[in-house]
Amino acid sequence: MTGTQPGDPVRVRVPGKINLALCVGPRREDGFHDLATVFQSVSLFDELTATAAPAGVVTVTVEGPGADLVGAPEDNLAVRAARLLGETYAPRRGVDLAIAKGIPVAGGMAGGSADAAAALLACDRLWGLGLPREALLELGAVLGSDVPFTLLGGTAVGHGRGERLTGVRVDHVFHWVLVTSGEGLSTPAVFRRFDRLHPPASVPAPVVPDGLLAALAGGDPVALARTLRNDLAEPALELRPDLAATLAAGEEAGAVGRMVSGSGPTCAFLARDAVHATVLATALRVGLPGRDIHVVTAPASIGFPHAGRG
Ligand code: ATP
């Protein structure tokens, strides 16, 4: 575990997520949509290291796949998280953040939110604040709808914008194959397309699909596949028609279930077990040459691997 001595660098390994269900309600007055969603962390990780810096200084470096797509430091969600934590609880602190991306950028897997969560957890420890989880969750909700879940990891049902969470204990491991896309998809653009497709008056209040939580509890991927649902798949496919071929390739390769992850464009394919996941990945590498294909397990959790000085 890192940060055992005050001022030691703190390293946090934080997973991306998929939404096993992403049920979208009508657009609210504040522009957000009410959601009923089931988040699950998957074993594709960003790693963030926080090192003490002079008062008020917050810097960031980003490396790894897609780092060039992340944008300017001042817009980096991890920087905004560290600043918000500092302004609220530790005005005389500073931090240098180093992020190694493993979660695809703009891939519908909440990579930016995960980095914000990692920054909150790391700075809380680096600055010796010891804040209760509730305080971090409150700051997380200010930063973005997916940040609270990425602070918890594991599996959770989300309501509201996705920030009102109920943790779900899942004792079984599920095996997925993820196919990422070189080009990202903007979450706001996907929601705007959803609104064009579904006038607010026609959209019912969202509910978690029947049987999903029972399938998770039972560890049955075939039952889980039957309950997967993503209301953003249709608008994502309209914006990115090429995703239809990716989904078809997964079906042809024998996936038990398939879905667009969150707002896309990452596509997720459910396997029967670990061996089936490797078989599926091999078939997808043949069917989709040149694409990034990851075999992952779910749920995954946040970790604090050792970070030395330098
Ligand atoms: P969302 O959480 O909105 O669904 P996403 O999961 O599709 O987003 P992210 O990887 O979070 O995708 O990136 C969305 C946008 O956020 C990117 O286009 C990027 O410019 C910006 N961003 C800000 N900070 C980060 C970060 N630390 N890592 C990745 N992207 C970031």
Short mmCIF file of C-alpha atoms and ligand atoms in Angstrom, two decimals:
data_model
loop_
_atom_site.label_atom_id
_atom_site.label_comp_id
_atom_site.label_asym_id
_atom_site.label_seq_id
_atom_site.Cartn_x
_atom_site.Cartn_y
_atom_site.Cartn_z
CA MET A 1 0.00 0.00 0.00
CA THR A 2 1.32 3.46 -0.83
CA GLY A 3 1.50 6.67 1.13
CA THR A 4 2.39 4.93 4.38
CA GLN A 5 4.69 7.84 5.38
CA PRO A 6 3.32 11.41 5.22
CA GLY A 7 4.42 13.00 1.94
CA ASP A 8 5.23 9.68 0.20
CA PRO A 9 3.99 9.51 -3.39
CA VAL A 10 0.64 7.74 -3.60
CA ARG A 11 -0.22 5.45 -6.49
CA VAL A 12 -3.80 4.43 -7.31
CA ARG A 13 -4.86 1.85 -9.89
CA VAL A 14 -8.39 2.56 -11.00
CA PRO A 15 -10.56 0.47 -13.34
CA GLY A 16 -12.78 1.51 -16.23
CA LYS A 17 -16.44 0.51 -16.28
CA ILE A 18 -19.11 -0.89 -18.49
CA ASN A 19 -22.84 -0.39 -17.98
CA LEU A 20 -24.64 -3.73 -17.94
CA ALA A 21 -27.81 -1.69 -18.17
CA LEU A 22 -28.01 1.94 -19.21
CA CYS A 23 -31.70 2.83 -19.21
CA VAL A 24 -32.29 6.46 -20.10
CA GLY A 25 -35.29 8.50 -18.98
CA PRO A 26 -36.52 11.81 -20.34
CA ARG A 27 -34.28 14.86 -20.44
CA ARG A 28 -34.63 16.87 -17.23
CA GLU A 29 -34.92 20.65 -16.83
CA ASP A 30 -31.23 20.81 -15.90
CA GLY A 31 -30.29 19.15 -19.21
CA PHE A 32 -29.33 15.80 -17.64
CA HIS A 33 -31.29 12.57 -18.07
CA ASP A 34 -32.60 10.39 -15.28
CA LEU A 35 -30.90 7.03 -15.53
CA ALA A 36 -31.38 3.56 -14.15
CA THR A 37 -28.02 1.94 -14.67
CA VAL A 38 -25.94 -0.96 -13.45
CA PHE A 39 -22.25 -0.13 -13.43
CA GLN A 40 -19.58 -2.77 -13.28
CA SER A 41 -15.81 -2.14 -13.15
CA VAL A 42 -13.67 -4.09 -15.60
CA SER A 43 -9.99 -4.99 -15.36
CA LEU A 44 -8.68 -2.31 -17.68
CA PHE A 45 -6.85 0.21 -15.51
CA ASP A 46 -5.43 3.71 -15.43
CA GLU A 47 -2.66 4.27 -12.92
CA LEU A 48 -2.29 7.65 -11.23
CA THR A 49 0.66 8.69 -9.07
CA ALA A 50 0.37 11.77 -6.86
CA THR A 51 3.54 13.46 -5.59
CA ALA A 52 3.61 16.45 -3.22
CA ALA A 53 4.18 19.84 -4.88
CA PRO A 54 4.36 23.43 -3.58
CA ALA A 55 1.18 25.06 -2.24
CA GLY A 56 -1.48 25.69 -4.87
CA VAL A 57 0.46 23.96 -7.67
CA VAL A 58 -1.39 21.20 -9.55
CA THR A 59 0.36 19.69 -12.59
CA VAL A 60 -0.36 16.63 -14.71
CA THR A 61 1.45 14.42 -17.20
CA VAL A 62 -0.39 11.79 -19.21
CA GLU A 63 1.15 8.85 -21.04
CA GLY A 64 -0.06 5.67 -22.71
CA PRO A 65 -2.51 4.89 -25.52
CA GLY A 66 -4.69 7.88 -26.44
CA ALA A 67 -2.76 10.30 -24.18
CA ASP A 68 -2.73 12.85 -27.03
CA LEU A 69 -6.56 12.85 -27.02
CA VAL A 70 -6.88 13.76 -23.36
CA GLY A 71 -6.67 17.54 -23.87
CA ALA A 72 -5.11 20.43 -21.95
CA PRO A 73 -3.98 20.00 -18.33
CA GLU A 74 -6.49 22.57 -17.03
CA ASP A 75 -9.34 20.52 -18.56
CA ASN A 76 -8.03 17.22 -17.23
CA LEU A 77 -10.64 15.80 -14.87
CA ALA A 78 -7.92 14.60 -12.48
CA VAL A 79 -6.55 18.16 -12.21
CA ARG A 80 -10.05 19.53 -11.64
CA ALA A 81 -10.57 16.89 -8.94
CA ALA A 82 -7.29 17.73 -7.15
CA ARG A 83 -8.08 21.45 -7.32
CA LEU A 84 -11.61 20.96 -5.98
CA LEU A 85 -10.33 18.80 -3.11
CA GLY A 86 -7.60 21.36 -2.34
CA GLU A 87 -9.94 24.37 -2.47
CA THR A 88 -12.47 22.60 -0.25
CA TYR A 89 -10.26 20.91 2.34
CA ALA A 90 -6.53 21.66 1.87
CA PRO A 91 -5.84 25.13 0.45
CA ARG A 92 -2.11 25.03 1.29
CA ARG A 93 -1.37 21.82 -0.60
CA GLY A 94 -0.13 21.08 -4.12
CA VAL A 95 0.34 17.96 -6.22
CA ASP A 96 2.05 16.65 -9.33
CA LEU A 97 -0.14 14.00 -10.99
CA ALA A 98 1.22 11.38 -13.39
CA ILE A 99 -1.38 9.35 -15.26
CA ALA A 100 -0.65 6.17 -17.23
CA LYS A 101 -3.70 5.51 -19.43
CA GLY A 102 -4.91 1.95 -19.92
CA ILE A 103 -8.61 2.83 -20.23
CA PRO A 104 -9.46 3.92 -23.78
CA VAL A 105 -9.94 7.69 -24.05
CA ALA A 106 -13.48 8.79 -25.01
CA GLY A 107 -14.37 5.10 -25.18
CA GLY A 108 -17.54 5.14 -23.06
CA MET A 109 -15.64 3.52 -20.18
CA ALA A 110 -15.40 6.55 -17.87
CA GLY A 111 -11.62 6.88 -18.11
CA GLY A 112 -11.60 10.58 -17.27
CA SER A 113 -13.97 10.00 -14.36
CA ALA A 114 -11.75 7.16 -13.11
CA ASP A 115 -8.76 9.53 -13.14
CA ALA A 116 -10.78 12.10 -11.19
CA ALA A 117 -11.65 9.42 -8.63
CA ALA A 118 -8.02 8.34 -8.47
CA ALA A 119 -6.91 11.94 -7.91
CA LEU A 120 -9.42 12.40 -5.05
CA LEU A 121 -8.31 9.16 -3.37
CA ALA A 122 -4.59 9.81 -3.90
CA CYS A 123 -4.64 13.45 -2.76
CA ASP A 124 -6.79 12.60 0.24
CA ARG A 125 -4.04 10.22 1.32
CA LEU A 126 -1.05 12.33 0.18
CA TRP A 127 -2.36 15.38 2.04
CA GLY A 128 -3.24 13.32 5.12
CA LEU A 129 -6.90 14.37 5.06
CA GLY A 130 -8.52 11.01 5.82
CA LEU A 131 -11.89 12.23 4.57
CA PRO A 132 -14.91 9.93 4.89
CA ARG A 133 -16.04 8.29 1.68
CA GLU A 134 -19.26 10.37 1.72
CA ALA A 135 -17.23 13.59 1.43
CA LEU A 136 -15.31 12.27 -1.58
CA LEU A 137 -18.55 11.01 -3.19
CA GLU A 138 -20.04 14.49 -2.80
CA LEU A 139 -17.07 16.12 -4.52
CA GLY A 140 -17.15 13.38 -7.16
CA ALA A 141 -20.78 14.18 -8.03
CA VAL A 142 -19.78 17.83 -8.63
CA LEU A 143 -17.08 16.70 -11.07
CA GLY A 144 -19.21 14.35 -13.18
CA SER A 145 -22.02 11.80 -13.15
CA ASP A 146 -19.69 8.77 -13.41
CA VAL A 147 -17.13 9.93 -10.83
CA PRO A 148 -19.01 8.65 -7.75
CA PHE A 149 -19.16 5.11 -9.17
CA THR A 150 -15.51 5.16 -10.14
CA LEU A 151 -14.71 6.07 -6.51
CA LEU A 152 -16.39 2.86 -5.38
CA GLY A 153 -15.57 0.38 -8.16
CA GLY A 154 -17.07 -3.11 -8.14
CA THR A 155 -20.76 -3.23 -9.07
CA ALA A 156 -23.49 -0.70 -8.29
CA VAL A 157 -26.96 0.36 -9.34
CA GLY A 158 -27.09 4.07 -10.21
CA HIS A 159 -30.08 6.40 -10.29
CA GLY A 160 -30.44 10.13 -10.82
CA ARG A 161 -27.64 11.13 -13.23
CA GLY A 162 -25.93 7.92 -12.15
CA GLU A 163 -24.56 9.53 -8.98
CA ARG A 164 -27.11 8.03 -6.55
CA LEU A 165 -25.53 4.65 -5.94
CA THR A 166 -26.37 1.40 -4.25
CA GLY A 167 -23.49 -1.05 -4.11
CA VAL A 168 -24.19 -4.62 -5.24
CA ARG A 169 -22.17 -7.54 -3.93
CA VAL A 170 -21.17 -9.88 -6.76
CA ASP A 171 -19.22 -13.00 -5.83
CA HIS A 172 -18.86 -14.34 -9.37
CA VAL A 173 -16.36 -13.29 -12.02
CA PHE A 174 -17.63 -12.51 -15.51
CA HIS A 175 -15.39 -12.60 -18.57
CA TRP A 176 -15.65 -9.99 -21.32
CA VAL A 177 -13.82 -9.12 -24.49
CA LEU A 178 -13.66 -5.40 -25.27
CA VAL A 179 -13.08 -3.99 -28.74
CA THR A 180 -11.99 -0.37 -28.60
CA SER A 181 -12.06 2.15 -31.39
CA GLY A 182 -9.30 4.49 -32.57
CA GLU A 183 -11.75 7.37 -32.74
CA GLY A 184 -13.72 8.50 -29.67
CA LEU A 185 -17.41 9.37 -29.40
CA SER A 186 -18.64 12.42 -27.47
CA THR A 187 -21.05 11.50 -24.67
CA PRO A 188 -23.04 14.79 -24.95
CA ALA A 189 -23.42 14.23 -28.72
CA VAL A 190 -24.82 10.74 -28.09
CA PHE A 191 -27.35 12.10 -25.56
CA ARG A 192 -28.35 14.86 -28.01
CA ARG A 193 -28.98 12.20 -30.67
CA PHE A 194 -31.00 10.19 -28.10
CA ASP A 195 -33.21 13.27 -27.57
CA ARG A 196 -33.77 13.65 -31.30
CA LEU A 197 -34.75 10.00 -31.59
CA HIS A 198 -36.97 10.04 -28.49
CA PRO A 199 -38.99 13.19 -27.79
CA PRO A 200 -39.11 13.62 -23.97
CA ALA A 201 -42.87 13.01 -23.71
CA SER A 202 -42.41 9.54 -25.24
CA VAL A 203 -39.69 8.40 -22.80
CA PRO A 204 -40.85 6.45 -19.72
CA ALA A 205 -39.14 6.56 -16.33
CA PRO A 206 -36.09 4.28 -16.51
CA VAL A 207 -35.95 0.99 -14.59
CA VAL A 208 -33.24 -1.65 -14.22
CA PRO A 209 -34.19 -4.66 -16.39
CA ASP A 210 -35.88 -7.55 -14.62
CA GLY A 211 -33.57 -10.42 -13.86
CA LEU A 212 -30.27 -8.54 -14.25
CA LEU A 213 -29.32 -8.48 -10.59
CA ALA A 214 -30.45 -12.10 -10.15
CA ALA A 215 -28.23 -13.13 -13.10
CA LEU A 216 -25.27 -11.33 -11.50
CA ALA A 217 -25.97 -12.99 -8.15
CA GLY A 218 -26.25 -16.40 -9.83
CA GLY A 219 -23.05 -15.95 -11.86
CA ASP A 220 -24.82 -17.05 -15.03
CA PRO A 221 -23.48 -15.28 -18.16
CA VAL A 222 -26.23 -16.65 -20.41
CA ALA A 223 -28.92 -15.26 -18.09
CA LEU A 224 -26.97 -11.99 -17.79
CA ALA A 225 -26.74 -11.69 -21.58
CA ARG A 226 -30.53 -11.83 -21.85
CA THR A 227 -30.89 -8.79 -19.57
CA LEU A 228 -28.16 -6.50 -20.99
CA ARG A 229 -29.62 -3.22 -22.20
CA ASN A 230 -28.19 0.06 -23.46
CA ASP A 231 -30.57 2.83 -24.55
CA LEU A 232 -27.60 4.81 -25.91
CA ALA A 233 -26.69 2.05 -28.37
CA GLU A 234 -29.16 3.27 -30.99
CA PRO A 235 -27.95 6.90 -31.05
CA ALA A 236 -24.30 5.74 -30.84
CA LEU A 237 -24.87 3.48 -33.85
CA GLU A 238 -26.46 6.34 -35.76
CA LEU A 239 -23.39 8.48 -35.14
CA ARG A 240 -21.01 5.59 -35.78
CA PRO A 241 -22.64 3.13 -38.23
CA ASP A 242 -19.35 1.20 -38.37
CA LEU A 243 -20.09 -0.15 -34.87
CA ALA A 244 -22.76 -2.43 -36.37
CA ALA A 245 -20.01 -4.43 -38.10
CA THR A 246 -18.06 -4.68 -34.82
CA LEU A 247 -21.14 -5.99 -32.99
CA ALA A 248 -21.84 -8.45 -35.81
CA ALA A 249 -18.26 -9.73 -35.65
CA GLY A 250 -18.73 -10.48 -31.96
CA GLU A 251 -21.94 -12.35 -32.61
CA GLU A 252 -20.28 -14.35 -35.39
CA ALA A 253 -17.35 -15.13 -33.09
CA GLY A 254 -19.79 -16.74 -30.63
CA ALA A 255 -20.22 -14.11 -27.90
CA VAL A 256 -22.93 -15.00 -25.39
CA GLY A 257 -23.91 -11.31 -25.18
CA ARG A 258 -22.86 -8.12 -26.92
CA MET A 259 -23.35 -4.44 -26.33
CA VAL A 260 -22.09 -0.95 -26.97
CA SER A 261 -20.35 0.14 -23.76
CA GLY A 262 -21.93 3.30 -22.27
CA SER A 263 -22.05 6.01 -24.92
CA GLY A 264 -19.61 4.01 -27.09
CA PRO A 265 -17.68 3.44 -29.20
CA THR A 266 -16.13 0.56 -27.20
CA CYS A 267 -18.08 -2.66 -27.81
CA ALA A 268 -18.26 -5.34 -25.12
CA PHE A 269 -18.75 -9.07 -25.69
CA LEU A 270 -19.68 -11.46 -22.91
CA ALA A 271 -18.04 -14.88 -22.80
CA ARG A 272 -19.14 -18.06 -21.02
CA ASP A 273 -15.91 -18.34 -19.02
CA ALA A 274 -12.18 -17.50 -19.10
CA VAL A 275 -11.32 -20.04 -21.78
CA HIS A 276 -14.21 -18.92 -23.96
CA ALA A 277 -13.04 -15.30 -23.59
CA THR A 278 -9.63 -16.13 -25.07
CA VAL A 279 -11.25 -18.10 -27.89
CA LEU A 280 -13.58 -15.17 -28.56
CA ALA A 281 -10.69 -12.68 -28.54
CA THR A 282 -8.72 -14.81 -31.00
CA ALA A 283 -11.71 -14.99 -33.36
CA LEU A 284 -12.26 -11.23 -33.05
CA ARG A 285 -8.60 -10.51 -33.84
CA VAL A 286 -9.09 -12.44 -37.07
CA GLY A 287 -12.48 -10.84 -37.84
CA LEU A 288 -11.38 -7.29 -36.92
CA PRO A 289 -7.71 -7.04 -37.90
CA GLY A 290 -5.81 -4.05 -36.50
CA ARG A 291 -8.31 -3.34 -33.72
CA ASP A 292 -7.39 -3.19 -30.02
CA ILE A 293 -8.96 -6.18 -28.29
CA HIS A 294 -8.80 -6.70 -24.52
CA VAL A 295 -9.79 -9.72 -22.47
CA VAL A 296 -11.06 -8.47 -19.10
CA THR A 297 -12.81 -9.68 -15.99
CA ALA A 298 -15.56 -8.02 -14.00
CA PRO A 299 -16.07 -6.83 -11.35
CA ALA A 300 -12.67 -5.19 -10.78
CA SER A 301 -11.63 -3.03 -7.86
CA ILE A 302 -9.52 0.00 -7.05
CA GLY A 303 -6.06 -0.75 -5.71
CA PHE A 304 -3.13 1.05 -4.11
CA PRO A 305 0.00 -0.65 -5.52
CA HIS A 306 3.37 0.30 -4.08
CA ALA A 307 4.83 3.63 -5.27
CA GLY A 308 8.44 4.39 -4.47
CA ARG A 309 10.07 7.79 -4.59
CA GLY A 310 11.19 8.47 -8.18
P1 ATP B 1 -17.78 9.79 -20.24
O1 ATP B 1 -17.26 9.53 -18.84
O2 ATP B 1 -18.20 11.21 -20.47
O3 ATP B 1 -18.73 8.75 -20.72
P2 ATP B 1 -15.85 8.50 -21.82
O4 ATP B 1 -15.78 7.40 -20.84
O5 ATP B 1 -16.46 8.21 -23.13
O6 ATP B 1 -16.54 9.73 -21.19
P3 ATP B 1 -13.28 9.67 -21.26
O7 ATP B 1 -12.07 8.84 -21.50
O8 ATP B 1 -13.67 9.96 -19.87
O9 ATP B 1 -14.43 9.04 -22.12
O10 ATP B 1 -13.05 11.02 -22.07
C1 ATP B 1 -14.04 11.96 -22.39
C2 ATP B 1 -13.35 13.31 -22.65
O11 ATP B 1 -12.85 13.79 -21.42
C3 ATP B 1 -12.14 13.17 -23.57
O12 ATP B 1 -12.48 13.60 -24.85
C4 ATP B 1 -11.07 14.04 -22.93
O13 ATP B 1 -10.76 15.17 -23.70
C5 ATP B 1 -11.63 14.52 -21.60
N1 ATP B 1 -10.75 14.18 -20.45
C6 ATP B 1 -10.49 15.00 -19.43
N2 ATP B 1 -9.68 14.42 -18.53
C7 ATP B 1 -9.40 13.19 -18.98
C8 ATP B 1 -8.61 12.12 -18.49
N3 ATP B 1 -7.93 12.20 -17.34
N4 ATP B 1 -8.57 10.98 -19.21
C9 ATP B 1 -9.28 10.88 -20.37
N5 ATP B 1 -10.01 11.89 -20.88
C10 ATP B 1 -10.10 13.03 -20.21
#
